[in-house]
CSV table of C-alpha atoms and ligand atoms in Angstrom, one decimal:
chain,number,residue,atom,x,y,z
A,1,MET,CA,128.8,124.5,110.0
A,2,ALA,CA,128.9,123.3,106.4
A,3,GLN,CA,125.6,123.7,104.6
A,4,SER,CA,123.6,120.5,104.3
A,5,THR,CA,123.3,118.7,100.9
A,6,ARG,CA,120.2,119.9,99.1
A,7,ILE,CA,118.2,118.0,96.5
A,8,ALA,CA,115.6,119.5,94.2
A,9,VAL,CA,113.0,116.9,93.6
A,10,THR,CA,111.1,117.3,90.3
A,11,PRO,CA,108.6,114.5,89.9
A,12,GLY,CA,107.3,115.6,86.5
A,13,ASP,CA,104.6,113.8,84.5
A,14,GLY,CA,102.9,110.4,84.2
A,15,ILE,CA,104.6,107.7,86.4
A,16,GLY,CA,107.3,110.3,87.4
A,17,PRO,CA,105.5,111.3,90.7
A,18,GLU,CA,104.7,107.7,91.5
A,19,VAL,CA,108.3,106.4,91.3
A,20,VAL,CA,109.7,109.6,92.9
A,21,ALA,CA,107.4,109.1,95.9
A,22,GLU,CA,109.1,105.8,96.5
A,23,ALA,CA,112.6,107.3,96.1
A,24,VAL,CA,111.7,110.0,98.6
A,25,ARG,CA,110.5,107.4,101.1
A,26,CYS,CA,113.8,105.6,100.8
A,27,LEU,CA,115.7,108.8,101.3
A,28,GLU,CA,113.6,109.5,104.4
A,29,THR,CA,114.4,106.1,105.8
A,30,LEU,CA,118.1,106.5,105.1
A,31,ARG,CA,118.2,110.0,106.6
A,32,ALA,CA,116.5,108.9,109.8
A,33,LYS,CA,118.7,105.8,110.1
A,34,HIS,CA,122.0,107.5,109.6
A,35,GLY,CA,121.2,111.1,110.6
A,36,LEU,CA,122.3,112.2,107.1
A,37,ASP,CA,122.7,115.9,106.6
A,38,ILE,CA,120.4,116.0,103.5
A,39,GLU,CA,117.2,117.9,102.7
A,40,TRP,CA,115.0,118.2,99.7
A,41,THR,CA,112.4,120.5,98.1
A,42,ARG,CA,109.7,119.3,95.8
A,43,PHE,CA,108.9,121.3,92.7
A,44,PRO,CA,105.6,121.1,90.8
A,45,TRP,CA,107.5,121.9,87.6
A,46,PRO,CA,108.6,121.1,84.9
A,47,SER,CA,105.3,119.3,84.1
A,48,HIS,CA,102.2,119.3,82.0
A,49,ALA,CA,100.1,120.4,84.9
A,50,TRP,CA,102.3,123.5,85.4
A,51,HIS,CA,102.0,124.3,81.7
A,52,GLU,CA,98.3,123.9,81.8
A,53,GLU,CA,98.1,126.5,84.5
A,54,HIS,CA,100.9,128.9,83.6
A,55,GLY,CA,101.3,128.5,79.8
A,56,GLU,CA,105.0,127.3,80.3
A,57,SER,CA,106.5,124.1,81.5
A,58,MET,CA,108.5,125.8,84.2
A,59,PRO,CA,109.0,129.4,85.5
A,60,ALA,CA,111.4,131.7,83.6
A,61,ASP,CA,113.9,131.6,86.5
A,62,ALA,CA,113.7,127.8,86.9
A,63,LEU,CA,117.4,127.2,86.2
A,64,ALA,CA,118.4,130.0,88.7
A,65,GLN,CA,116.2,128.3,91.3
A,66,LEU,CA,117.6,124.9,90.7
A,67,GLN,CA,121.2,126.0,90.6
A,68,LYS,CA,121.0,126.5,94.4
A,69,TYR,CA,120.7,122.7,94.9
A,70,ASP,CA,123.4,120.1,94.8
A,71,ALA,CA,121.4,117.7,92.7
A,72,ILE,CA,118.2,117.4,90.8
A,73,LEU,CA,116.1,114.1,91.1
A,74,LEU,CA,113.8,114.1,88.1
A,75,GLY,CA,110.9,111.5,87.6
A,76,ALA,CA,109.9,111.7,84.0
A,77,LEU,CA,108.6,114.2,81.5
A,78,GLY,CA,106.1,113.7,78.7
A,79,ASP,CA,102.6,112.5,78.0
A,80,PRO,CA,100.9,112.5,81.5
A,81,GLY,CA,98.4,109.8,80.6
A,82,PRO,CA,96.1,108.0,81.1
A,83,MET,CA,96.1,107.0,77.4
A,84,ASP,CA,92.3,106.3,77.4
A,85,ASP,CA,91.6,109.9,78.3
A,86,PRO,CA,91.3,111.7,75.0
A,87,ASP,CA,90.8,115.1,76.7
A,88,ARG,CA,94.0,115.0,78.8
A,89,TYR,CA,96.2,118.1,78.5
A,90,LEU,CA,98.9,117.2,75.9
A,91,LEU,CA,101.9,119.1,74.6
A,92,PRO,CA,104.1,118.3,71.6
A,93,ASP,CA,107.2,116.3,72.8
A,94,SER,CA,109.5,119.0,71.7
A,95,ILE,CA,107.9,121.3,74.3
A,96,SER,CA,107.2,118.9,77.2
A,97,LEU,CA,110.8,117.5,77.0
A,98,ALA,CA,112.6,120.8,76.4
A,99,PRO,CA,113.2,121.4,80.2
A,100,LEU,CA,115.3,118.2,80.2
A,101,LEU,CA,117.5,119.5,77.5
A,102,ASP,CA,117.5,123.0,79.1
A,103,MET,CA,118.9,121.5,82.3
A,104,ARG,CA,121.5,119.4,80.6
A,105,LYS,CA,122.7,122.4,78.7
A,106,GLY,CA,122.2,125.1,81.3
A,107,PHE,CA,124.1,123.2,83.9
A,108,ASP,CA,126.7,121.8,81.4
A,109,GLN,CA,125.9,118.3,82.4
A,110,TRP,CA,128.3,117.0,79.8
A,111,VAL,CA,128.3,113.4,80.8
A,112,CYS,CA,125.3,111.0,80.6
A,113,GLU,CA,126.2,107.8,82.4
A,114,ARG,CA,124.0,104.8,81.7
A,115,PRO,CA,125.2,101.5,83.3
A,116,ALA,CA,123.8,98.3,81.9
A,117,ARG,CA,124.4,95.3,84.1
A,118,LEU,CA,122.1,92.3,84.1
A,119,LEU,CA,121.6,91.9,87.8
A,120,PRO,CA,120.2,88.7,89.3
A,121,GLY,CA,116.4,88.7,89.1
A,122,ALA,CA,116.2,91.2,86.2
A,123,ARG,CA,114.4,90.0,83.1
A,124,GLN,CA,116.9,88.3,80.7
A,125,TYR,CA,115.7,89.0,77.2
A,126,LEU,CA,118.6,87.3,75.5
A,127,ALA,CA,118.5,83.5,75.4
A,128,ASP,CA,122.3,83.1,75.5
A,129,GLU,CA,123.4,82.3,79.1
A,130,ARG,CA,126.4,84.5,78.7
A,131,ALA,CA,124.0,87.4,78.9
A,132,LYS,CA,124.2,87.0,82.7
A,133,ASP,CA,127.7,88.6,82.4
A,134,ILE,CA,126.5,91.8,80.7
A,135,ASP,CA,128.1,94.7,82.6
A,136,MET,CA,128.8,97.8,80.6
A,137,LEU,CA,128.7,101.5,81.2
A,138,VAL,CA,127.6,103.6,78.2
A,139,ILE,CA,128.9,107.1,78.4
A,140,ARG,CA,126.9,109.5,76.2
A,141,GLU,CA,128.3,112.9,75.3
A,142,ASN,CA,125.6,115.1,76.7
A,143,SER,CA,126.4,118.7,75.8
A,144,GLU,CA,126.5,119.1,72.0
A,145,GLY,CA,126.6,116.9,68.9
A,146,GLU,CA,123.3,116.2,67.3
A,147,TYR,CA,121.4,117.9,70.2
A,148,VAL,CA,122.6,121.5,69.7
A,149,SER,CA,119.2,122.4,68.4
A,150,GLN,CA,120.5,124.7,65.6
A,151,GLY,CA,118.9,124.9,62.3
A,152,GLY,CA,115.5,125.9,61.0
A,153,ARG,CA,112.8,125.5,58.5
A,154,LEU,CA,112.6,127.5,55.3
A,155,ARG,CA,109.4,127.9,53.3
A,156,LYS,CA,107.5,126.1,56.0
A,157,GLY,CA,104.5,124.1,54.7
A,158,MET,CA,105.4,124.7,51.1
A,159,PRO,CA,106.2,121.9,48.7
A,160,ASP,CA,109.8,123.2,48.4
A,161,GLU,CA,110.3,123.4,52.2
A,162,VAL,CA,113.8,123.0,53.5
A,163,ALA,CA,114.7,121.8,57.0
A,164,THR,CA,118.2,122.0,58.4
A,165,GLN,CA,119.4,120.4,61.6
A,166,MET,CA,123.0,121.2,62.5
A,167,GLU,CA,125.4,118.9,64.4
A,168,VAL,CA,128.3,120.6,66.3
A,169,PHE,CA,131.3,118.7,67.7
A,170,THR,CA,134.0,120.6,69.5
A,171,ARG,CA,137.5,119.2,70.3
A,172,LYS,CA,137.1,120.4,73.9
A,173,ALA,CA,133.9,118.3,74.5
A,174,THR,CA,135.4,115.4,72.5
A,175,ASP,CA,138.5,115.3,74.6
A,176,ARG,CA,136.7,115.6,78.0
A,177,ILE,CA,134.2,112.8,77.2
A,178,ILE,CA,136.8,110.4,76.0
A,179,ARG,CA,139.1,111.1,78.9
A,180,TYR,CA,136.1,110.6,81.3
A,181,GLY,CA,135.5,107.2,79.6
A,182,PHE,CA,139.1,106.1,80.2
A,183,GLU,CA,138.9,107.2,83.8
A,184,GLN,CA,135.7,105.3,84.4
A,185,ALA,CA,137.3,102.2,82.8
A,186,ARG,CA,140.1,102.4,85.3
A,187,ASN,CA,137.7,103.0,88.2
A,188,ARG,CA,135.6,100.0,87.2
A,189,ALA,CA,138.6,97.7,87.0
A,190,ALA,CA,139.7,98.8,90.5
A,191,ASP,CA,136.2,98.2,91.8
A,192,ARG,CA,136.1,94.8,90.3
A,193,VAL,CA,139.4,93.9,91.9
A,194,LYS,CA,138.0,95.0,95.3
A,195,GLU,CA,135.0,92.7,94.7
A,196,GLY,CA,137.2,89.8,93.7
A,197,ARG,CA,135.9,89.9,90.1
A,198,THR,CA,138.2,90.1,87.0
A,199,ARG,CA,137.6,90.7,83.3
A,200,THR,CA,140.0,90.5,80.5
A,201,PHE,CA,140.1,92.5,77.3
A,202,ARG,CA,142.6,92.0,74.5
A,203,THR,CA,144.4,94.8,72.8
A,204,LEU,CA,145.1,94.8,69.1
A,205,ASP,CA,148.8,94.0,69.8
A,206,GLY,CA,147.9,90.9,71.8
A,207,ARG,CA,148.2,92.2,75.4
A,208,THR,CA,145.5,91.7,77.9
A,209,CYS,CA,143.9,94.5,80.0
A,210,GLU,CA,141.5,94.6,83.0
A,211,SER,CA,139.2,97.1,81.3
A,212,GLN,CA,138.3,98.5,77.9
A,213,VAL,CA,136.9,101.6,76.2
A,214,CYS,CA,135.0,101.1,73.0
A,215,LEU,CA,134.5,104.3,70.9
A,216,VAL,CA,131.4,104.4,68.8
A,217,THR,CA,131.1,106.6,65.7
A,218,LYS,CA,129.7,106.5,62.2
A,219,ARG,CA,133.0,107.7,60.7
A,220,ASN,CA,132.5,105.8,57.4
A,221,ALA,CA,129.7,108.2,56.6
A,222,LEU,CA,130.0,111.1,59.1
A,223,ARG,CA,133.7,111.5,58.6
A,224,TYR,CA,134.4,115.0,60.0
A,225,TRP,CA,133.4,114.4,63.6
A,226,GLY,CA,134.2,110.7,63.2
A,227,ASP,CA,137.8,111.4,62.3
A,228,MET,CA,138.1,114.0,65.1
A,229,TYR,CA,136.8,111.6,67.7
A,230,THR,CA,139.2,108.9,66.4
A,231,GLU,CA,142.2,111.1,66.5
A,232,ALA,CA,141.3,112.3,70.1
A,233,PHE,CA,140.7,108.7,71.2
A,234,ASP,CA,144.1,107.6,69.8
A,235,GLU,CA,145.9,110.4,71.5
A,236,ILE,CA,144.2,110.1,74.9
A,237,SER,CA,144.5,106.3,74.9
A,238,LYS,CA,148.3,106.7,75.1
A,239,GLU,CA,147.8,108.0,78.6
A,240,TYR,CA,146.0,104.8,79.6
A,241,PRO,CA,148.1,101.9,78.5
A,242,ASP,CA,146.4,99.7,81.1
A,243,VAL,CA,143.0,100.1,79.3
A,244,ALA,CA,142.3,98.2,76.1
A,245,THR,CA,140.8,100.2,73.2
A,246,HIS,CA,138.3,99.3,70.6
A,247,HIS,CA,136.1,101.1,67.9
A,248,GLU,CA,132.7,100.2,66.5
A,249,LEU,CA,130.6,101.9,63.9
A,250,VAL,CA,127.2,102.6,65.5
A,251,ASP,CA,125.3,100.1,63.3
A,252,ALA,CA,127.7,97.3,64.0
A,253,ALA,CA,127.6,98.3,67.7
A,254,CYS,CA,123.9,97.7,67.7
A,255,MET,CA,124.4,94.3,66.2
A,256,LYS,CA,127.2,93.4,68.7
A,257,PHE,CA,125.2,94.7,71.6
A,258,VAL,CA,122.7,91.9,70.8
A,259,GLN,CA,125.1,89.3,69.7
A,260,SER,CA,127.8,89.6,72.4
A,261,PRO,CA,127.0,92.4,74.8
A,262,TRP,CA,129.1,90.7,77.5
A,263,ALA,CA,132.2,91.7,75.5
A,264,PHE,CA,131.8,95.4,76.2
A,265,ASP,CA,133.0,97.4,79.2
A,266,VAL,CA,132.9,101.2,78.8
A,267,VAL,CA,131.3,102.5,75.7
A,268,VAL,CA,131.7,106.2,74.6
A,269,ALA,CA,129.2,107.5,72.1
A,270,SER,CA,127.9,110.8,70.8
A,271,ASN,CA,124.7,112.4,72.1
A,272,LEU,CA,122.2,110.9,69.6
A,273,GLN,CA,124.1,107.6,69.0
A,274,GLY,CA,124.4,107.2,72.8
A,275,ASP,CA,120.7,107.9,73.2
A,276,ILE,CA,119.8,105.1,70.8
A,277,LEU,CA,122.4,102.6,72.2
A,278,THR,CA,121.2,103.1,75.7
A,279,ASP,CA,117.6,102.1,75.0
A,280,LEU,CA,119.0,98.9,73.6
A,281,ALA,CA,121.4,98.5,76.5
A,282,ALA,CA,118.5,99.0,78.9
A,283,VAL,CA,116.6,96.1,77.4
A,284,LEU,CA,119.7,93.9,77.5
A,285,SER,CA,120.0,94.5,81.2
A,286,GLY,CA,116.4,93.9,82.2
A,287,GLY,CA,114.3,96.6,80.6
A,288,MET,CA,113.4,100.2,81.2
A,289,GLY,CA,112.0,99.3,84.7
A,290,VAL,CA,115.5,98.8,86.0
A,291,ALA,CA,117.6,101.2,83.9
A,292,PRO,CA,119.2,104.1,85.8
A,293,SER,CA,120.7,107.2,84.2
A,294,CYS,CA,122.4,110.4,85.3
A,295,ASN,CA,123.5,113.7,83.8
A,296,LEU,CA,126.7,114.9,85.4
A,297,ASN,CA,128.8,117.9,85.5
A,298,PRO,CA,132.0,116.5,86.9
A,299,THR,CA,134.0,119.7,86.5
A,300,ASP,CA,132.0,122.6,88.0
A,301,PRO,CA,130.9,122.0,91.7
A,302,ASP,CA,128.5,125.0,91.4
A,303,MET,CA,126.4,123.2,88.8
A,304,PRO,CA,123.9,120.6,90.0
A,305,SER,CA,123.9,117.2,88.3
A,306,MET,CA,120.6,115.7,87.3
A,307,PHE,CA,119.5,112.1,88.1
A,308,GLU,CA,116.6,110.6,86.1
A,309,PRO,CA,115.8,107.0,85.1
A,310,THR,CA,116.2,106.2,81.4
A,311,HIS,CA,112.4,105.6,81.1
A,312,GLY,CA,109.8,108.1,80.2
A,313,SER,CA,106.4,109.1,81.6
A,314,ALA,CA,104.8,105.7,80.6
A,315,PRO,CA,101.3,107.2,80.0
A,316,ASP,CA,99.9,103.6,79.3
A,317,ILE,CA,100.3,102.7,83.0
A,318,ALA,CA,100.4,106.1,84.7
A,319,GLY,CA,98.2,106.7,87.7
A,320,GLN,CA,97.6,103.0,88.4
A,321,GLY,CA,100.4,102.3,90.8
A,322,LEU,CA,101.9,99.7,88.4
A,323,ALA,CA,105.2,101.4,87.5
A,324,ASP,CA,108.4,99.6,88.6
A,325,PRO,CA,110.3,102.1,90.8
A,326,THR,CA,113.5,100.1,90.6
A,327,ALA,CA,115.1,102.2,87.9
A,328,MET,CA,114.3,105.4,89.9
A,329,LEU,CA,115.7,103.8,93.1
A,330,PHE,CA,118.9,102.7,91.4
A,331,THR,CA,119.1,106.3,90.0
A,332,ALA,CA,118.6,107.7,93.5
A,333,ALA,CA,121.4,105.4,94.8
A,334,ARG,CA,123.8,106.8,92.2
A,335,MET,CA,122.8,110.3,93.2
A,336,LEU,CA,123.7,109.6,96.8
A,337,GLU,CA,127.0,108.1,95.7
A,338,TRP,CA,127.7,111.2,93.6
A,339,LEU,CA,126.7,113.6,96.4
A,340,GLY,CA,128.9,111.5,98.7
A,341,ARG,CA,132.0,112.9,97.1
A,342,LYS,CA,131.6,115.6,99.8
A,343,ASP,CA,130.1,113.5,102.6
A,344,PRO,CA,131.2,109.9,102.9
A,345,ALA,CA,128.1,109.1,105.0
A,346,ILE,CA,125.9,110.0,102.0
A,347,ALA,CA,128.1,107.8,99.7
A,348,ALA,CA,127.7,104.9,102.1
A,349,ALA,CA,123.9,105.4,102.1
A,350,GLY,CA,124.0,105.3,98.3
A,351,LYS,CA,125.8,102.0,98.4
A,352,GLU,CA,123.3,100.7,100.9
A,353,LEU,CA,120.3,101.7,98.8
A,354,PHE,CA,121.9,100.1,95.7
A,355,ASP,CA,122.4,96.8,97.6
A,356,ALA,CA,118.9,96.9,99.0
A,357,VAL,CA,117.3,97.5,95.6
A,358,ALA,CA,119.5,94.8,94.0
A,359,ALA,CA,118.6,92.3,96.8
A,360,ASP,CA,114.9,93.0,96.4
A,361,LEU,CA,115.2,92.4,92.6
A,362,ALA,CA,117.1,89.2,93.1
A,363,GLU,CA,114.5,87.9,95.6
A,364,ASN,CA,111.4,88.9,93.7
A,365,SER,CA,112.3,87.9,90.2
A,366,GLY,CA,109.3,87.9,87.9
A,367,SER,CA,106.8,88.7,90.7
A,368,ARG,CA,104.0,91.1,89.9
A,369,ARG,CA,104.1,93.9,92.5
A,370,GLY,CA,102.9,97.4,92.5
A,371,THR,CA,105.0,100.6,92.8
A,372,HIS,CA,104.2,101.1,96.5
A,373,GLU,CA,104.7,97.5,97.4
A,374,ILE,CA,108.2,97.4,95.9
A,375,GLY,CA,109.0,100.7,97.6
A,376,SER,CA,107.8,99.4,100.9
A,377,ALA,CA,109.8,96.2,100.6
A,378,ILE,CA,112.9,98.2,100.0
A,379,CYS,CA,112.3,100.6,102.8
A,380,GLU,CA,111.7,97.7,105.2
A,381,ARG,CA,115.0,96.2,104.1
A,382,LEU,CA,116.7,99.5,104.7
A,383,SER,CA,115.2,99.8,108.2
A,384,GLN,CA,116.7,96.5,109.3
B,401,IPM,C1,116.6,110.3,77.0
B,401,IPM,C2,115.5,110.8,76.3
B,401,IPM,C3,115.7,112.2,75.8
B,401,IPM,C4,116.9,112.3,75.0
B,401,IPM,C5,114.5,112.9,75.1
B,401,IPM,C6,113.3,112.8,75.9
B,401,IPM,C7,114.8,114.3,74.7
B,401,IPM,O1,115.2,110.0,75.2
B,401,IPM,O2,116.9,110.9,78.1
B,401,IPM,O3,117.3,109.3,76.6
B,401,IPM,O4,116.9,112.0,73.8
B,401,IPM,O5,118.0,112.6,75.5
B,402,MN,MN1,116.5,108.2,75.1
């Protein structure tokens, strides 16, 4: 018999355990309802609590342990809160968040997918009514670029100190992320057709396409990787004549995300530029409380992908049952869809969870509900 699908649940810090608890309840409900062949194990690390006890955020063999799983469901890492406790155990961000980057790199999760769709019921921050049509997928290069963590500090603490922080861009990682962007553009166009929705994007030569990929760089100032990205984009785009292409400099992209975000479909950006753009995209589509995220390794089936909401540990509201679990639940839905590549019943459960969370959002627009209340409403919906 095939081995069941196994999930490593790592709740982390702050609101992480609160929102993860609701995700696990939804998973339990779906497993019982459909007899899904999934199981999960909860890990107390990485976390501040583990660091306080053991002097490290996670055990030395953490990645080896996690690699035995098909996916990792991560809550949040960072300041555990509450903010009004000056004696709480705190770590510098670079230490508490390192496990996140270790997992992304260690499992070569080279794609970070962050969809930004303003769903009915989500808070609309932009006044323009066309904001209702926001539906983009930001694809962030997740394996290198500005995040390679190479460099150092010379003459530390001296007036003539020097800090270097290297950026590394390889053609291999460039090609694969751009190609992934085009594939997603095609998939999204096909899904829209199935749902009876259409979108049109103009190409420079006046044709219209059902989908688009916008490449973001800062090639007017950072020309070496900017030019390499542009050349790779131009070459790969020839394989996708059905997908419109577009380029924005990252500063102009920020402006256009606010001015006309409904004009974007798939956006491909570097690690840091994608990081910044996706906080902005999250707000455009309802805020951090509803923004899902995932770190994928689409090429190596032996490497687990990691699913975490875009939000952090939110120490200002941690421990109070106030965190919105919606982002976590959308993220869990995406995880099931991803795991469903091997087992269609799991994929169907992912779609069911997404629909239940979206319906809950639409029906409870603007209502003030606690973490557990939202989780219960969604579990009840799933049980029907
Ligand atoms: C994110 C976060 C992380 C990142 C931090 C916590 C290192 O901001 O997942 O977007 O920059 O990737
Ligand atoms: Mn970020």
